XYZ file of C-alpha atoms in Angstrom:
290
model
C -64.648 75.036 131.730
C -63.100 71.909 130.550
C -64.941 70.225 128.253
C -65.742 66.609 127.089
C -66.563 65.594 123.352
C -66.921 62.205 121.933
C -67.111 62.027 117.902
C -68.162 59.136 115.972
C -65.825 58.486 112.904
C -67.202 56.744 109.544
C -64.855 54.246 108.292
C -65.792 54.414 105.325
C -65.081 57.395 104.329
C -61.829 58.263 102.888
C -60.847 60.839 105.124
C -61.365 58.708 107.706
C -58.818 56.078 106.667
C -56.285 59.219 106.840
C -57.025 60.270 110.428
C -57.488 56.535 111.886
C -53.882 55.840 110.744
C -51.929 58.476 111.155
C -51.548 59.971 114.923
C -50.264 63.231 113.037
C -53.212 64.379 110.202
C -56.150 63.307 113.727
C -54.294 65.489 115.344
C -54.858 68.649 113.473
C -57.931 67.763 112.958
C -58.203 67.880 116.851
C -56.884 71.853 116.451
C -58.750 72.475 114.626
C -62.446 72.281 116.511
C -60.345 75.422 118.605
C -61.860 79.015 116.680
C -59.163 80.812 117.813
C -54.960 80.315 119.596
C -55.452 76.953 119.529
C -51.884 77.016 120.955
C -52.580 78.533 124.434
C -54.510 75.148 125.467
C -52.930 71.345 125.824
C -55.741 69.014 124.240
C -56.001 65.831 124.523
C -57.876 63.064 122.758
C -57.312 59.746 122.585
C -59.365 57.259 119.327
C -61.098 54.782 120.350
C -61.139 52.031 117.499
C -61.556 48.227 119.483
C -64.801 48.911 117.653
C -63.456 48.718 114.049
C -67.557 49.763 113.157
C -68.019 52.288 115.351
C -64.342 54.157 115.666
C -64.763 57.082 117.852
C -62.454 60.248 119.416
C -62.778 62.061 122.499
C -61.288 65.108 123.366
C -60.322 67.262 126.734
C -60.109 71.235 126.030
C -60.519 74.177 128.234
C -62.732 75.731 125.461
C -66.183 74.523 123.823
C -64.753 73.171 120.474
C -67.004 72.996 116.985
C -66.353 69.843 115.893
C -68.151 70.685 112.450
C -65.133 70.221 109.719
C -64.633 66.428 111.394
C -68.112 65.944 111.217
C -68.351 67.675 107.467
C -65.074 64.896 106.432
C -64.944 61.932 108.068
C -68.320 61.400 110.029
C -72.337 61.648 109.045
C -73.017 65.274 108.659
C -77.429 64.097 107.739
C -77.601 61.116 110.233
C -79.694 60.601 112.937
C -78.471 59.914 116.382
C -76.133 61.279 118.482
C -72.435 61.875 116.553
C -71.446 64.109 118.480
C -71.921 64.854 122.715
C -70.004 67.576 124.083
C -70.360 67.712 128.251
C -68.873 69.931 130.861
C -66.302 67.877 132.463
C -66.125 70.237 135.750
C -69.366 68.156 137.895
C -67.181 64.779 137.114
C -63.495 66.872 138.795
C -66.106 68.687 141.399
C -67.033 65.369 142.973
C -64.246 63.094 142.915
C -63.322 61.789 146.724
C -60.441 59.706 148.028
C -61.514 55.438 148.199
C -63.313 56.337 145.104
C -63.596 53.389 142.709
C -63.961 53.852 138.765
C -63.308 51.682 135.564
C -60.568 53.490 133.600
C -59.224 53.748 130.131
C -56.131 55.173 128.544
C -53.868 55.015 125.754
C -50.311 55.376 126.766
C -46.966 55.942 125.091
C -44.503 53.819 128.226
C -40.941 55.788 127.730
C -37.756 55.005 129.105
C -34.400 57.752 129.135
C -30.942 55.658 127.759
C -27.695 57.137 126.397
C -26.944 54.346 124.347
C -30.026 52.590 122.946
C -29.648 48.708 121.789
C -30.743 49.291 118.432
C -30.016 53.144 117.725
C -31.018 54.341 114.630
C -29.706 56.515 111.834
C -29.876 59.834 113.687
C -29.747 58.169 117.536
C -25.703 56.710 116.010
C -25.012 59.649 114.483
C -25.785 61.487 118.217
C -24.016 59.466 119.513
C -20.898 59.934 117.294
C -20.919 63.252 118.119
C -21.411 62.480 121.834
C -17.730 61.479 121.796
C -16.436 63.315 119.545
C -17.076 65.848 121.510
C -16.313 64.620 124.767
C -12.365 63.471 123.378
C -12.317 67.085 122.280
C -13.320 68.342 126.285
C -10.524 65.484 127.964
C -7.595 66.439 125.153
C -8.313 70.514 126.623
C -8.365 69.421 129.711
C -12.078 69.738 130.329
C -14.801 67.630 132.220
C -16.688 66.463 128.916
C -20.480 67.708 128.861
C -22.836 65.323 129.999
C -24.136 62.841 127.255
C -27.443 63.314 126.263
C -29.818 61.619 126.597
C -32.338 59.476 124.393
C -36.204 58.771 124.501
C -37.178 55.257 123.798
C -40.238 53.373 124.166
C -40.972 50.238 125.824
C -40.770 47.202 123.734
C -42.772 44.503 125.977
C -46.521 44.784 127.181
C -44.569 43.824 130.585
C -42.429 46.393 130.725
C -45.013 48.272 128.966
C -47.385 47.476 132.071
C -44.915 47.650 134.961
C -44.104 51.559 133.230
C -47.973 51.476 134.466
C -48.051 50.568 137.775
C -44.757 52.392 139.490
C -46.896 55.839 138.090
C -50.334 55.370 139.475
C -49.078 56.086 143.162
C -47.880 59.604 142.263
C -50.774 60.254 140.035
C -53.554 59.779 142.692
C -54.436 56.933 142.695
C -54.299 52.472 142.645
C -55.062 49.029 141.006
C -56.326 46.865 143.449
C -55.585 43.354 142.898
C -57.487 40.587 141.416
C -59.955 39.305 143.778
C -58.109 35.940 145.317
C -55.529 36.598 143.268
C -53.300 38.561 147.299
C -53.957 34.970 149.364
C -52.459 33.071 145.910
C -49.148 35.287 145.615
C -48.883 35.564 149.554
C -48.933 31.400 148.887
C -46.732 31.410 146.033
C -44.497 34.368 148.141
C -43.902 31.258 151.252
C -42.868 28.923 149.333
C -39.634 31.313 147.896
C -41.101 32.422 144.475
C -40.105 35.980 144.022
C -42.827 37.691 141.782
C -43.552 37.516 137.892
C -41.451 39.797 135.428
C -44.068 41.477 134.212
C -43.937 43.765 136.866
C -47.868 43.122 138.170
C -45.837 43.515 142.420
C -46.369 47.017 141.749
C -46.426 49.861 144.870
C -49.629 48.669 146.821
C -50.403 45.260 146.854
C -48.566 42.245 147.624
C -46.143 41.236 146.102
C -46.468 39.375 142.651
C -50.431 39.377 142.684
C -52.144 40.232 140.021
C -54.025 43.910 139.313
C -57.401 44.958 137.772
C -55.403 46.290 134.514
C -55.031 44.676 131.214
C -53.562 45.997 127.711
C -56.306 45.543 124.952
C -53.709 47.259 122.584
C -50.437 47.765 121.546
C -49.630 49.941 118.175
C -46.020 51.013 117.059
C -47.051 54.377 114.730
C -44.114 55.431 112.157
C -44.906 58.865 110.621
C -43.126 62.043 109.469
C -43.011 65.521 110.678
C -41.596 68.466 109.315
C -42.144 71.065 106.364
C -41.005 67.768 104.306
C -41.256 65.004 106.776
C -37.872 64.653 107.293
C -37.834 63.397 110.265
C -39.208 59.956 111.453
C -41.632 59.670 114.698
C -41.883 56.483 115.678
C -44.393 55.905 119.038
C -45.898 52.585 120.903
C -48.489 52.753 122.385
C -50.508 50.688 124.644
C -53.953 50.998 125.828
C -54.559 49.957 129.776
C -58.269 48.937 131.539
C -59.105 48.554 134.384
C -59.967 49.790 137.785
C -58.743 51.780 139.708
C -59.520 53.128 143.274
C -58.176 56.804 143.940
C -55.819 57.829 146.455
C -55.582 61.851 145.846
C -58.421 63.470 144.907
C -56.976 66.635 143.628
C -53.614 64.865 142.010
C -56.060 62.582 139.930
C -57.717 65.766 139.297
C -54.897 67.040 137.967
C -53.936 64.219 135.683
C -57.294 64.107 133.832
C -56.501 67.209 133.467
C -53.665 67.608 131.967
C -53.177 64.258 130.899
C -49.916 61.207 131.549
C -47.032 60.618 129.818
C -45.790 61.436 126.866
C -46.671 61.938 123.489
C -50.154 63.907 123.798
C -49.697 65.767 120.824
C -50.429 62.114 119.117
C -53.486 60.325 120.783
C -52.220 59.835 124.039
C -52.184 60.674 128.490
C -55.643 61.409 128.059
C -57.171 59.160 130.812
C -60.899 58.826 131.385
C -63.417 57.152 133.998
C -66.056 55.802 134.363
C -69.311 54.522 137.305
C -69.078 51.541 137.957
C -71.861 48.493 138.071
C -73.972 49.147 141.074
C -72.625 46.415 144.108
C -69.005 46.167 141.994
C -67.237 48.504 145.060
C -64.383 46.520 147.118
C -63.388 47.473 149.995
C -59.206 47.690 149.893
C -57.688 45.168 150.332
C -55.388 44.802 154.243
C -52.114 42.799 154.568
C -52.257 39.960 156.727
C -50.526 40.069 159.663
C-alpha cells in the first residue's frame, strides 16, 4: 500500500541546514524511515522549500514509514501541531479518470544524451579521449569501433527544461492545457506567418505557439560528492514545475505517480504530486477551429 508523507523541517536547526543544502544527505534521512530493507523499494521524495520559513519534505513510500528520527534531528519534536502527516495514497490512485484536471507540482532533472558535451568536465574529457583511442585501435586492427558512450547532460536553460517537460507529458498520461485566450492569439499569429516560440511551448496537445498552464517556480544547480571518499562529483540541475494538468490516460498517470518521472530520483527529483482544483475552475478541453 503506498503512503504519501509530509514532514515539516525546522530551518533554524543545524541538522536542518545540512539536509536542506545537500540532496545526498536528505536522501539518507529519507531512506532511514523504512525499517527493513529500504533497498527493495524506490522512495520518491521532494523538498519544497519555496517558503523559507516552512520547508517540508514530501515522500512516497510503498510501506508505512517512521519519521521519528527526522523530527528529532530537524523538526519540532515537542511542539503542538501536525508536523508529520502520513496518508494512504491508494484512494487517490483509485479515483483517477480520464478528463479530470488537477493542479500539479514536479521537481525534475531535465536531461539530454550527447556523445560530446559542449563544456566537458575533466572526467568526460578523459572518457572521450579513451573512446577515441579504442576507436583508433579498432580501425588499425580492421574492426568496426564500438559505439561511443553517451553522456547524460542536464538542460541549462528554462526554455529547454520546459520543452523537456512538454514533450513528455502524453507518455506520462496527461496533457497541460493551453492558457485561456492564448490559443486564439497563437492562431492569429500563425496566420501571419509567425513561428512557434523558442521556449517549446508548442508541445503536443495544443495549438502551435499557445502558452500552457505551467511555469517554472524554481531552478537549482546542486553539486556534491559521492562515494566512500566523495571523489565523484554529482552535478544536478533541477527545475520545479507548477501548473494544471488534464488526465488523458489514468493508468499511465497512476504508474508515473508511483514510479516517478525522469532521472535523479535518489536526489529528490521525479515525484509528481496532484492537488484538487477549486470548484468552478474545471475547463472543457480546447478544440481547434476548422
